[in-house]
């Protein structure tokens, strides 16, 4: 079982890498987005998402979202290996 401190440490080591976010929005609604882990702050982390319309936006989630499985974060390593954090 991961703690918030462990999740924060894992994500801080992956800043600048490509991530896949799977967010549970309730009522059987899940969204899957790809982006780049932009920064990690003491209480939240920020992901930059670019879509097919060349629009860029920033989304932020807390570490407790990852801990409670509201958000699943998968890190795409350089060798196309997937590392799941949650």
PDB file of N, CA and C in Angstrom, residues 11-12 14-19 21 35-41 44-50 56-60 75:
ATOM      1  N   UNK A  11       6.332  10.394  -8.209  1.00  0.00           N
ATOM      2  CA  UNK A  11       5.983  11.337  -9.267  1.00  0.00           C
ATOM      3  C   UNK A  11       7.038  12.423  -9.436  1.00  0.00           C
ATOM      4  N   UNK A  12       7.686  12.836  -8.356  1.00  0.00           N
ATOM      5  CA  UNK A  12       8.734  13.852  -8.467  1.00  0.00           C
ATOM      6  C   UNK A  12       9.910  13.345  -9.295  1.00  0.00           C
ATOM      7  N   UNK A  14       9.646  11.556 -11.886  1.00  0.00           N
ATOM      8  CA  UNK A  14       9.206  11.355 -13.271  1.00  0.00           C
ATOM      9  C   UNK A  14       8.801  12.655 -13.957  1.00  0.00           C
ATOM     10  N   UNK A  15       9.232  13.789 -13.439  1.00  0.00           N
ATOM     11  CA  UNK A  15       8.867  15.067 -14.045  1.00  0.00           C
ATOM     12  C   UNK A  15       9.488  15.147 -15.440  1.00  0.00           C
ATOM     13  N   UNK A  16       8.672  15.558 -16.409  1.00  0.00           N
ATOM     14  CA  UNK A  16       9.119  15.668 -17.792  1.00  0.00           C
ATOM     15  C   UNK A  16       8.824  14.435 -18.626  1.00  0.00           C
ATOM     16  N   UNK A  17       8.321  13.385 -18.017  1.00  0.00           N
ATOM     17  CA  UNK A  17       8.022  12.156 -18.759  1.00  0.00           C
ATOM     18  C   UNK A  17       6.558  12.130 -19.186  1.00  0.00           C
ATOM     19  N   UNK A  18       6.292  11.336 -20.201  1.00  0.00           N
ATOM     20  CA  UNK A  18       4.939  11.168 -20.704  1.00  0.00           C
ATOM     21  C   UNK A  18       4.135  10.302 -19.730  1.00  0.00           C
ATOM     22  N   UNK A  19       2.892  10.709 -19.451  1.00  0.00           N
ATOM     23  CA  UNK A  19       2.028   9.958 -18.543  1.00  0.00           C
ATOM     24  C   UNK A  19       0.672   9.726 -19.197  1.00  0.00           C
ATOM     25  N   UNK A  21      -3.238   9.323 -17.913  1.00  0.00           N
ATOM     26  CA  UNK A  21      -4.123   9.510 -16.771  1.00  0.00           C
ATOM     27  C   UNK A  21      -5.461   8.852 -17.049  1.00  0.00           C
ATOM     28  N   UNK A  35      -0.409  13.039 -21.463  1.00  0.00           N
ATOM     29  CA  UNK A  35       0.243  14.327 -21.319  1.00  0.00           C
ATOM     30  C   UNK A  35       1.645  14.166 -20.780  1.00  0.00           C
ATOM     31  N   UNK A  36       2.213  15.280 -20.352  1.00  0.00           N
ATOM     32  CA  UNK A  36       3.559  15.309 -19.796  1.00  0.00           C
ATOM     33  C   UNK A  36       3.467  15.813 -18.369  1.00  0.00           C
ATOM     34  N   UNK A  37       4.103  15.092 -17.463  1.00  0.00           N
ATOM     35  CA  UNK A  37       4.117  15.512 -16.062  1.00  0.00           C
ATOM     36  C   UNK A  37       4.946  16.781 -15.970  1.00  0.00           C
ATOM     37  N   UNK A  38       4.284  17.876 -15.672  1.00  0.00           N
ATOM     38  CA  UNK A  38       4.914  19.191 -15.720  1.00  0.00           C
ATOM     39  C   UNK A  38       5.632  19.523 -14.419  1.00  0.00           C
ATOM     40  N   UNK A  39       4.956  19.379 -13.293  1.00  0.00           N
ATOM     41  CA  UNK A  39       5.573  19.719 -12.008  1.00  0.00           C
ATOM     42  C   UNK A  39       4.853  19.002 -10.886  1.00  0.00           C
ATOM     43  N   UNK A  40       5.537  18.915  -9.756  1.00  0.00           N
ATOM     44  CA  UNK A  40       4.985  18.273  -8.567  1.00  0.00           C
ATOM     45  C   UNK A  40       5.173  19.219  -7.391  1.00  0.00           C
ATOM     46  N   UNK A  41       4.088  19.567  -6.765  1.00  0.00           N
ATOM     47  CA  UNK A  41       4.088  20.458  -5.613  1.00  0.00           C
ATOM     48  C   UNK A  41       3.816  19.642  -4.357  1.00  0.00           C
ATOM     49  N   UNK A  44      -0.106  18.713  -4.731  1.00  0.00           N
ATOM     50  CA  UNK A  44      -0.692  18.301  -5.994  1.00  0.00           C
ATOM     51  C   UNK A  44       0.376  18.211  -7.075  1.00  0.00           C
ATOM     52  N   UNK A  45      -0.007  17.604  -8.198  1.00  0.00           N
ATOM     53  CA  UNK A  45       0.885  17.535  -9.358  1.00  0.00           C
ATOM     54  C   UNK A  45       0.133  18.029 -10.582  1.00  0.00           C
ATOM     55  N   UNK A  46       0.882  18.549 -11.557  1.00  0.00           N
ATOM     56  CA  UNK A  46       0.302  19.189 -12.735  1.00  0.00           C
ATOM     57  C   UNK A  46       0.746  18.434 -13.980  1.00  0.00           C
ATOM     58  N   UNK A  47      -0.212  18.195 -14.885  1.00  0.00           N
ATOM     59  CA  UNK A  47       0.058  17.508 -16.148  1.00  0.00           C
ATOM     60  C   UNK A  47      -0.372  18.418 -17.287  1.00  0.00           C
ATOM     61  N   UNK A  48       0.506  18.594 -18.280  1.00  0.00           N
ATOM     62  CA  UNK A  48       0.194  19.384 -19.479  1.00  0.00           C
ATOM     63  C   UNK A  48      -0.353  18.436 -20.533  1.00  0.00           C
ATOM     64  N   UNK A  49      -1.551  18.743 -21.031  1.00  0.00           N
ATOM     65  CA  UNK A  49      -2.226  17.881 -21.998  1.00  0.00           C
ATOM     66  C   UNK A  49      -2.397  18.635 -23.307  1.00  0.00           C
ATOM     67  N   UNK A  50      -1.974  18.026 -24.401  1.00  0.00           N
ATOM     68  CA  UNK A  50      -2.174  18.575 -25.743  1.00  0.00           C
ATOM     69  C   UNK A  50      -3.132  17.646 -26.471  1.00  0.00           C
ATOM     70  N   UNK A  56      -3.520  23.372 -25.746  1.00  0.00           N
ATOM     71  CA  UNK A  56      -2.787  22.873 -24.589  1.00  0.00           C
ATOM     72  C   UNK A  56      -3.488  23.353 -23.333  1.00  0.00           C
ATOM     73  N   UNK A  57      -3.628  22.452 -22.364  1.00  0.00           N
ATOM     74  CA  UNK A  57      -4.196  22.850 -21.087  1.00  0.00           C
ATOM     75  C   UNK A  57      -3.501  22.105 -19.970  1.00  0.00           C
ATOM     76  N   UNK A  58      -3.604  22.663 -18.806  1.00  0.00           N
ATOM     77  CA  UNK A  58      -2.995  22.066 -17.620  1.00  0.00           C
ATOM     78  C   UNK A  58      -4.104  21.507 -16.733  1.00  0.00           C
ATOM     79  N   UNK A  59      -3.886  20.304 -16.230  1.00  0.00           N
ATOM     80  CA  UNK A  59      -4.802  19.730 -15.251  1.00  0.00           C
ATOM     81  C   UNK A  59      -3.990  19.373 -14.014  1.00  0.00           C
ATOM     82  N   UNK A  60      -4.623  19.467 -12.872  1.00  0.00           N
ATOM     83  CA  UNK A  60      -3.919  19.150 -11.632  1.00  0.00           C
ATOM     84  C   UNK A  60      -4.746  18.173 -10.824  1.00  0.00           C
ATOM     85  N   UNK A  75       3.173   5.883 -15.995  1.00  0.00           N
ATOM     86  CA  UNK A  75       4.339   6.571 -16.550  1.00  0.00           C
ATOM     87  C   UNK A  75       4.837   5.780 -17.755  1.00  0.00           C
TER      88      UNK A  75
END
